[in-house]
């Protein structure tokens, strides 16, 4: 049996181990992708740390990872629309195709969704197997490193483009790996003012490069309400909650304009005192966001990249795969944007 290198969550404890595992074989409708570049997601960091969510979700041993790009190596006999050598990435949520949601075109909220690198073996490996229906062929104008982060760019796109942005004032709470990309999308889509908050000055620096009008660091006593005054707004038209922080969400609510809309990507805890009466009296629309819409989000990402959006400021570190630990350490410490791991 052919073997390959892979980053394996081998044991139920903190850490991640480079191991030799069998190269996956394609089923009838699968492809095998030779991975060229990987990126580290916040989810991978959760699994590395072995936090409460990971302990509930991950069955060891498991090859983790779901942000990558590469080339088709091998295909099942049923695959007719692709060919070996095609430069591709993949949607990491595998939808069943037959549940109520799949059949009404909402595959991102499939009842039976399976996550690459979370529920089944992932892409921190020399080769990854996915169904051909999940393959995204890459336009030659999409750079390799950007292709490797289309999964989180897709979260940002789905969140940011959930409401029309042209001429609107946008608040992004949490200018992290995904929030910073949402800023560039809001800029691209014609927003007027974009204010971003984060606890990290390093990340607020990236936010400004991505197009934020003003940035706010609440850990230094800075207030979103001051930016509302400074920019002469009545409040924000659109909120993109990308921190998962109750404090950030509460401050967002108090700075939204009447009749505004909020997309919620950050995973807020279930048990905090949400200012419901403000949400009701301001007539705020709330929308929960999960994953990427298949396949509208992917189409819009491709169009924005070809149209000239710049994702470069968000990619801050690059390592060879054998130095993966350096990548996880810098992610843990937080003074970084996206971290790319090269397999070549
Ligand atoms: P990230 O950790 O890179 O970004 C979160 C940022 O929020 C950090 O930079 C942090 O400093 C900042 N933050 C924390 N408290 C804050 C506060 N009080 N005010 C302002 N900023 C604050 O994570 P990410 O990868 O960008 O993901 C963003 C969120 O989206 C996370 O909660 C993640 O779990 C969630 N997520 C959801 C989905 C989904 O499908 N719904 C998918 C991916 C990620
Ligand atoms: Zn389904």
Short mmCIF file of C-alpha atoms and ligand atoms in Angstrom, two decimals:
data_model
loop_
_atom_site.label_atom_id
_atom_site.label_comp_id
_atom_site.label_asym_id
_atom_site.label_seq_id
_atom_site.Cartn_x
_atom_site.Cartn_y
_atom_site.Cartn_z
CA UNK A 1 0.00 0.00 0.00
CA UNK A 2 1.34 3.45 -1.00
CA UNK A 3 2.04 5.71 1.98
CA UNK A 4 2.05 9.50 2.37
CA UNK A 5 2.89 12.15 4.96
CA UNK A 6 -0.07 13.61 6.84
CA UNK A 7 -0.75 15.72 9.92
CA UNK A 8 -2.73 13.42 12.16
CA UNK A 9 -4.70 14.08 15.31
CA UNK A 10 -3.41 10.75 16.51
CA UNK A 11 -4.34 10.89 20.19
CA UNK A 12 -7.02 12.61 22.28
CA UNK A 13 -4.67 15.22 23.79
CA UNK A 14 -3.03 18.54 22.84
CA UNK A 15 -0.86 18.26 19.73
CA UNK A 16 -0.67 17.16 16.13
CA UNK A 17 1.69 14.59 14.67
CA UNK A 18 3.27 14.11 11.25
CA UNK A 19 2.71 10.44 10.39
CA UNK A 20 2.87 8.02 7.47
CA UNK A 21 -0.65 6.96 6.48
CA UNK A 22 -2.06 5.12 3.43
CA UNK A 23 -2.70 7.24 0.31
CA UNK A 24 -6.51 7.37 -0.15
CA UNK A 25 -8.04 5.46 -3.09
CA UNK A 26 -10.79 7.13 -5.13
CA UNK A 27 -14.36 5.78 -5.07
CA UNK A 28 -16.32 5.75 -8.34
CA UNK A 29 -17.18 9.47 -8.17
CA UNK A 30 -14.19 10.74 -6.18
CA UNK A 31 -10.98 12.53 -7.05
CA UNK A 32 -7.61 12.37 -5.33
CA UNK A 33 -5.94 15.78 -5.12
CA UNK A 34 -2.19 16.18 -4.67
CA UNK A 35 -2.01 19.01 -2.16
CA UNK A 36 0.42 21.85 -2.98
CA UNK A 37 -0.51 24.48 -0.39
CA UNK A 38 -2.43 24.28 2.88
CA UNK A 39 -3.61 27.01 5.24
CA UNK A 40 -4.28 26.81 8.97
CA UNK A 41 -7.87 27.51 10.03
CA UNK A 42 -9.05 28.52 13.50
CA UNK A 43 -10.78 25.12 13.58
CA UNK A 44 -7.42 23.37 13.14
CA UNK A 45 -6.11 25.34 16.10
CA UNK A 46 -9.09 24.18 18.20
CA UNK A 47 -8.26 20.59 17.26
CA UNK A 48 -4.56 21.13 17.96
CA UNK A 49 -5.38 22.49 21.43
CA UNK A 50 -7.95 19.72 22.03
CA UNK A 51 -10.54 22.08 23.49
CA UNK A 52 -14.06 21.18 24.57
CA UNK A 53 -15.51 21.43 21.05
CA UNK A 54 -12.79 19.15 19.60
CA UNK A 55 -13.20 16.59 22.37
CA UNK A 56 -16.92 16.39 21.52
CA UNK A 57 -16.45 16.40 17.74
CA UNK A 58 -13.21 14.74 16.61
CA UNK A 59 -12.69 10.98 16.53
CA UNK A 60 -8.99 10.10 16.67
CA UNK A 61 -7.01 9.14 14.69
CA UNK A 62 -7.95 11.66 12.00
CA UNK A 63 -6.05 13.54 9.28
CA UNK A 64 -7.18 17.14 9.85
CA UNK A 65 -7.21 20.24 7.58
CA UNK A 66 -9.64 21.64 5.02
CA UNK A 67 -7.97 24.75 3.50
CA UNK A 68 -5.82 23.81 0.51
CA UNK A 69 -5.21 23.86 -3.20
CA UNK A 70 -3.54 21.33 -5.42
CA UNK A 71 -3.75 19.26 -8.60
CA UNK A 72 -5.95 16.31 -9.52
CA UNK A 73 -3.85 13.17 -9.31
CA UNK A 74 -6.38 10.42 -9.86
CA UNK A 75 -10.11 10.06 -10.50
CA UNK A 76 -12.81 7.42 -10.11
CA UNK A 77 -14.22 5.94 -13.33
CA UNK A 78 -17.46 7.92 -12.91
CA UNK A 79 -15.79 11.34 -13.04
CA UNK A 80 -16.11 12.90 -16.49
CA UNK A 81 -15.93 16.68 -16.01
CA UNK A 82 -12.36 16.88 -14.68
CA UNK A 83 -8.96 15.56 -15.68
CA UNK A 84 -5.67 14.69 -14.01
CA UNK A 85 -3.47 17.76 -13.60
CA UNK A 86 -6.39 20.20 -13.17
CA UNK A 87 -5.57 22.93 -10.65
CA UNK A 88 -8.29 22.84 -8.00
CA UNK A 89 -9.50 23.48 -4.50
CA UNK A 90 -12.57 22.01 -2.81
CA UNK A 91 -15.66 22.85 -0.80
CA UNK A 92 -15.07 21.26 2.60
CA UNK A 93 -18.70 20.48 3.46
CA UNK A 94 -19.96 17.33 1.76
CA UNK A 95 -23.72 17.56 1.26
CA UNK A 96 -25.87 14.45 0.90
CA UNK A 97 -27.75 15.64 -2.19
CA UNK A 98 -31.11 14.13 -1.21
CA UNK A 99 -32.36 15.84 1.98
CA UNK A 100 -35.02 18.58 1.87
CA UNK A 101 -32.41 21.37 1.96
CA UNK A 102 -30.14 19.84 -0.66
CA UNK A 103 -33.10 19.39 -2.97
CA UNK A 104 -34.15 23.00 -2.61
CA UNK A 105 -30.66 24.26 -3.45
CA UNK A 106 -29.51 24.92 0.13
CA UNK A 107 -26.71 22.41 0.33
CA UNK A 108 -24.81 24.53 2.86
CA UNK A 109 -27.47 23.62 5.42
CA UNK A 110 -27.69 19.94 4.41
CA UNK A 111 -29.11 17.74 7.18
CA UNK A 112 -26.33 15.21 6.73
CA UNK A 113 -23.35 17.47 6.10
CA UNK A 114 -19.91 15.93 6.63
CA UNK A 115 -16.80 18.09 7.16
CA UNK A 116 -13.45 17.35 5.53
CA UNK A 117 -10.77 17.28 8.22
CA UNK A 118 -13.39 17.28 10.98
CA UNK A 119 -15.62 14.24 10.40
CA UNK A 120 -13.52 12.49 7.73
CA UNK A 121 -9.84 12.62 6.74
CA UNK A 122 -8.73 16.06 5.61
CA UNK A 123 -6.19 17.91 3.54
CA UNK A 124 -3.10 18.32 5.76
CA UNK A 125 -1.70 15.47 3.70
CA UNK A 126 0.13 14.84 0.47
CA UNK A 127 -3.17 13.61 -0.99
CA UNK A 128 -6.80 14.26 -0.10
CA UNK A 129 -9.91 12.47 -1.38
CA UNK A 130 -13.14 14.40 -2.08
CA UNK A 131 -16.22 13.72 -4.21
CA UNK A 132 -15.86 15.20 -7.70
CA UNK A 133 -18.99 17.30 -7.01
CA UNK A 134 -17.03 19.19 -4.32
CA UNK A 135 -14.13 20.10 -6.60
CA UNK A 136 -13.70 23.76 -7.53
CA UNK A 137 -11.57 24.18 -10.69
CA UNK A 138 -9.40 27.29 -10.43
CA UNK A 139 -9.29 30.11 -12.94
CA UNK A 140 -5.62 30.73 -13.89
CA UNK A 141 -5.94 34.30 -12.53
CA UNK A 142 -6.46 33.01 -8.96
CA UNK A 143 -3.05 32.86 -7.22
CA UNK A 144 -2.16 29.57 -5.47
CA UNK A 145 -2.06 31.10 -1.99
CA UNK A 146 -5.45 32.74 -2.42
CA UNK A 147 -6.84 29.45 -3.73
CA UNK A 148 -5.67 27.80 -0.50
CA UNK A 149 -7.78 30.22 1.60
CA UNK A 150 -10.99 30.21 -0.43
CA UNK A 151 -12.75 28.28 2.34
CA UNK A 152 -12.48 31.14 4.91
CA UNK A 153 -12.72 33.76 2.15
CA UNK A 154 -16.01 32.03 1.39
CA UNK A 155 -17.18 32.38 5.01
CA UNK A 156 -16.33 36.07 4.73
CA UNK A 157 -18.11 36.38 1.37
CA UNK A 158 -21.24 34.57 2.53
CA UNK A 159 -21.40 36.77 5.65
CA UNK A 160 -20.56 40.10 4.02
CA UNK A 161 -22.76 39.71 0.94
CA UNK A 162 -25.83 38.54 2.86
CA UNK A 163 -27.19 42.08 2.65
CA UNK A 164 -26.67 44.76 -0.05
CA UNK A 165 -23.64 46.92 0.82
CA UNK A 166 -23.57 49.69 -1.78
CA UNK A 167 -23.38 53.03 0.03
CA UNK A 168 -23.94 51.40 3.43
CA UNK A 169 -21.98 51.92 6.65
CA UNK A 170 -20.59 48.62 7.90
CA UNK A 171 -19.35 47.51 11.32
CA UNK A 172 -17.12 44.42 11.50
CA UNK A 173 -16.58 43.15 15.06
CA UNK A 174 -13.58 40.80 15.10
CA UNK A 175 -11.03 41.65 12.39
CA UNK A 176 -9.50 38.20 12.61
CA UNK A 177 -8.67 35.82 9.80
CA UNK A 178 -12.18 35.96 8.36
CA UNK A 179 -13.21 39.46 9.51
CA UNK A 180 -10.27 41.07 7.75
CA UNK A 181 -11.32 39.48 4.45
CA UNK A 182 -14.91 40.65 5.04
CA UNK A 183 -13.59 44.22 5.19
CA UNK A 184 -12.06 43.90 1.71
CA UNK A 185 -15.32 42.41 0.42
CA UNK A 186 -17.40 45.25 1.90
CA UNK A 187 -15.01 47.73 0.29
CA UNK A 188 -15.23 45.88 -3.04
CA UNK A 189 -19.04 45.80 -2.84
CA UNK A 190 -19.29 49.58 -2.43
CA UNK A 191 -19.71 50.17 1.30
CA UNK A 192 -19.22 53.80 2.44
CA UNK A 193 -17.64 53.64 5.92
CA UNK A 194 -16.24 50.40 7.33
CA UNK A 195 -15.34 50.34 11.01
CA UNK A 196 -13.54 47.28 12.39
CA UNK A 197 -12.96 46.32 16.02
CA UNK A 198 -10.46 43.83 17.39
CA UNK A 199 -8.47 43.31 20.58
CA UNK A 200 -5.22 42.97 18.58
CA UNK A 201 -3.44 46.00 17.14
CA UNK A 202 -1.59 43.66 14.78
CA UNK A 203 -4.91 42.51 13.30
CA UNK A 204 -6.29 46.06 13.18
CA UNK A 205 -3.23 46.93 11.08
CA UNK A 206 -4.29 44.24 8.59
CA UNK A 207 -7.87 45.57 8.77
CA UNK A 208 -6.73 49.02 7.67
CA UNK A 209 -4.76 47.51 4.77
CA UNK A 210 -7.92 45.62 3.77
CA UNK A 211 -9.88 48.87 3.57
CA UNK A 212 -11.24 49.76 7.04
CA UNK A 213 -12.05 53.46 7.39
CA UNK A 214 -11.43 53.44 11.15
CA UNK A 215 -10.43 50.77 13.65
CA UNK A 216 -11.31 50.36 17.32
CA UNK A 217 -9.43 48.40 19.99
CA UNK A 218 -11.83 47.88 22.94
CA UNK A 219 -9.00 46.47 25.08
CA UNK A 220 -7.51 49.98 25.04
CA UNK A 221 -10.79 51.61 26.07
CA UNK A 222 -11.62 52.69 22.50
CA UNK A 223 -15.35 52.84 21.70
CA UNK A 224 -17.27 52.06 18.53
CA UNK A 225 -19.71 54.85 19.46
CA UNK A 226 -16.88 57.40 19.06
CA UNK A 227 -16.41 56.34 15.41
CA UNK A 228 -20.16 56.80 14.82
CA UNK A 229 -19.83 60.41 16.02
CA UNK A 230 -16.55 61.03 14.24
CA UNK A 231 -17.87 59.85 10.88
CA UNK A 232 -21.20 61.64 11.33
CA UNK A 233 -23.36 58.53 11.13
CA UNK A 234 -26.68 57.77 12.83
CA UNK A 235 -25.49 54.22 13.31
CA UNK A 236 -24.39 51.27 11.18
CA UNK A 237 -26.59 49.90 8.40
CA UNK A 238 -24.88 46.51 8.33
CA UNK A 239 -23.15 44.55 11.11
CA UNK A 240 -20.82 41.61 10.47
CA UNK A 241 -20.20 39.80 13.77
CA UNK A 242 -16.99 37.83 13.35
CA UNK A 243 -15.54 37.68 16.87
CA UNK A 244 -17.89 35.34 18.72
CA UNK A 245 -17.57 37.73 21.66
CA UNK A 246 -20.71 38.68 23.68
CA UNK A 247 -19.09 42.05 24.52
CA UNK A 248 -18.52 42.80 20.83
CA UNK A 249 -22.05 41.74 19.84
CA UNK A 250 -23.59 43.82 22.63
CA UNK A 251 -21.59 46.89 21.56
CA UNK A 252 -22.59 46.23 17.96
CA UNK A 253 -26.30 46.23 18.83
CA UNK A 254 -26.03 49.55 20.63
CA UNK A 255 -24.37 51.16 17.57
CA UNK A 256 -26.72 49.88 14.86
CA UNK A 257 -29.13 52.22 13.05
CA UNK A 258 -32.88 51.56 13.17
CA UNK A 259 -33.88 49.01 10.54
CA UNK A 260 -30.33 47.71 10.10
CA UNK A 261 -29.18 44.14 9.46
CA UNK A 262 -26.59 41.89 11.11
CA UNK A 263 -24.94 38.70 9.83
CA UNK A 264 -23.63 36.45 12.59
CA UNK A 265 -20.61 34.28 11.75
CA UNK A 266 -18.74 34.28 15.06
CA UNK A 267 -19.83 31.46 17.34
CA UNK A 268 -21.39 33.31 20.26
CA UNK A 269 -21.99 31.35 23.45
CA UNK A 270 -25.60 30.30 24.02
CA UNK A 271 -25.88 31.69 27.51
CA UNK A 272 -25.35 35.44 27.65
CA UNK A 273 -27.77 38.32 28.13
CA UNK A 274 -28.59 39.40 24.57
CA UNK A 275 -30.07 42.94 24.44
CA UNK A 276 -33.28 41.64 22.86
CA UNK A 277 -35.42 44.73 23.42
CA UNK A 278 -32.88 46.89 21.53
CA UNK A 279 -32.93 44.39 18.66
CA UNK A 280 -36.73 44.52 18.61
CA UNK A 281 -37.24 48.28 19.00
CA UNK A 282 -34.52 49.06 16.45
CA UNK A 283 -36.17 46.50 14.13
CA UNK A 284 -32.82 44.82 13.48
CA UNK A 285 -32.71 41.80 11.16
CA UNK A 286 -30.39 39.00 12.36
CA UNK A 287 -29.06 36.28 10.05
CA UNK A 288 -27.02 33.28 11.19
CA UNK A 289 -24.33 32.21 8.73
CA UNK A 290 -23.06 28.68 8.21
CA UNK A 291 -20.32 27.78 5.76
CA UNK A 292 -20.51 28.87 2.13
CA UNK A 293 -23.52 28.78 -0.18
CA UNK A 294 -23.07 26.11 -2.80
CA UNK A 295 -22.34 27.44 -5.21
CA UNK A 296 -23.19 31.13 -5.29
CA UNK A 297 -20.53 32.01 -2.73
CA UNK A 298 -17.85 30.30 -4.81
CA UNK A 299 -18.96 32.10 -7.96
CA UNK A 300 -18.85 35.48 -6.21
CA UNK A 301 -15.38 34.77 -4.77
CA UNK A 302 -14.06 33.92 -8.21
CA UNK A 303 -15.58 37.10 -9.67
CA UNK A 304 -14.14 39.31 -6.89
CA UNK A 305 -10.66 37.84 -7.33
CA UNK A 306 -10.76 38.24 -11.10
CA UNK A 307 -12.22 41.72 -10.56
CA UNK A 308 -9.22 42.81 -8.51
CA UNK A 309 -9.93 42.35 -4.78
CA UNK A 310 -6.63 42.15 -2.86
CA UNK A 311 -6.21 39.37 -0.29
CA UNK A 312 -2.44 39.72 0.05
CA UNK A 313 -2.42 41.71 3.33
CA UNK A 314 -4.17 38.84 5.13
CA UNK A 315 -1.45 36.27 4.30
CA UNK A 316 1.37 36.99 6.73
CA UNK A 317 3.35 33.76 7.26
CA UNK A 318 4.61 30.91 5.11
CA UNK A 319 6.35 27.71 6.24
CA UNK A 320 7.36 24.41 4.73
CA UNK A 321 5.08 21.60 5.90
CA UNK A 322 7.79 20.08 8.09
CA UNK A 323 7.75 23.32 10.12
CA UNK A 324 4.00 23.04 10.73
CA UNK A 325 4.53 23.47 14.47
CA UNK A 326 5.88 27.00 13.92
CA UNK A 327 2.68 27.80 12.07
CA UNK A 328 0.45 26.49 14.86
CA UNK A 329 2.48 28.33 17.48
CA UNK A 330 2.16 31.66 15.69
CA UNK A 331 -1.57 31.06 15.19
CA UNK A 332 -1.94 30.36 18.89
CA UNK A 333 -0.09 33.51 19.80
CA UNK A 334 -2.32 35.53 17.39
CA UNK A 335 0.16 37.99 15.86
CA UNK A 336 -0.59 36.74 12.38
CA UNK A 337 -3.02 36.66 9.52
CA UNK A 338 -3.38 33.51 7.45
CA UNK A 339 -0.52 31.01 7.72
CA UNK A 340 0.32 29.03 4.57
CA UNK A 341 2.08 25.64 4.71
CA UNK A 342 3.84 24.52 1.52
CA UNK A 343 4.01 20.86 0.55
CA UNK A 344 6.38 21.33 -2.39
P1 LIG B 1 -10.19 34.62 14.63
O1 LIG B 1 -9.91 34.11 15.99
O2 LIG B 1 -9.07 34.80 13.66
O3 LIG B 1 -10.95 36.03 14.73
C1 LIG B 1 -11.70 36.44 15.81
C2 LIG B 1 -11.18 37.82 16.19
O4 LIG B 1 -12.08 38.39 17.14
C3 LIG B 1 -9.79 37.79 16.84
O5 LIG B 1 -8.87 38.53 16.05
C4 LIG B 1 -10.04 38.40 18.21
O6 LIG B 1 -8.98 39.25 18.63
C5 LIG B 1 -11.31 39.20 17.97
N1 LIG B 1 -12.07 39.52 19.18
C6 LIG B 1 -12.24 38.78 20.31
N2 LIG B 1 -12.98 39.47 21.22
C7 LIG B 1 -13.29 40.65 20.65
C8 LIG B 1 -14.01 41.79 21.10
N3 LIG B 1 -14.57 41.84 22.29
N4 LIG B 1 -14.13 42.83 20.23
C9 LIG B 1 -13.56 42.80 19.01
N5 LIG B 1 -12.84 41.75 18.54
C10 LIG B 1 -12.71 40.69 19.37
O7 LIG B 1 -11.30 33.66 14.02
P2 LIG B 1 -11.78 33.52 12.50
O8 LIG B 1 -11.16 32.32 11.91
O9 LIG B 1 -11.66 34.83 11.82
O10 LIG B 1 -13.32 33.19 12.74
C11 LIG B 1 -14.18 34.19 13.24
C12 LIG B 1 -15.34 33.57 14.00
O11 LIG B 1 -16.17 32.85 13.10
C13 LIG B 1 -14.94 32.57 15.08
O12 LIG B 1 -15.85 32.71 16.17
C14 LIG B 1 -15.14 31.24 14.39
O13 LIG B 1 -15.35 30.20 15.32
C15 LIG B 1 -16.35 31.51 13.57
N6 LIG B 1 -16.55 30.70 12.36
C16 LIG B 1 -17.82 30.41 12.04
C17 LIG B 1 -18.10 29.71 10.88
C18 LIG B 1 -19.51 29.46 10.50
O14 LIG B 1 -19.74 28.73 9.54
N7 LIG B 1 -20.47 30.07 11.20
C19 LIG B 1 -17.05 29.30 10.05
C20 LIG B 1 -15.75 29.63 10.39
C21 LIG B 1 -15.51 30.33 11.56
ZN1 LIG B 2 -28.46 17.07 2.28
#
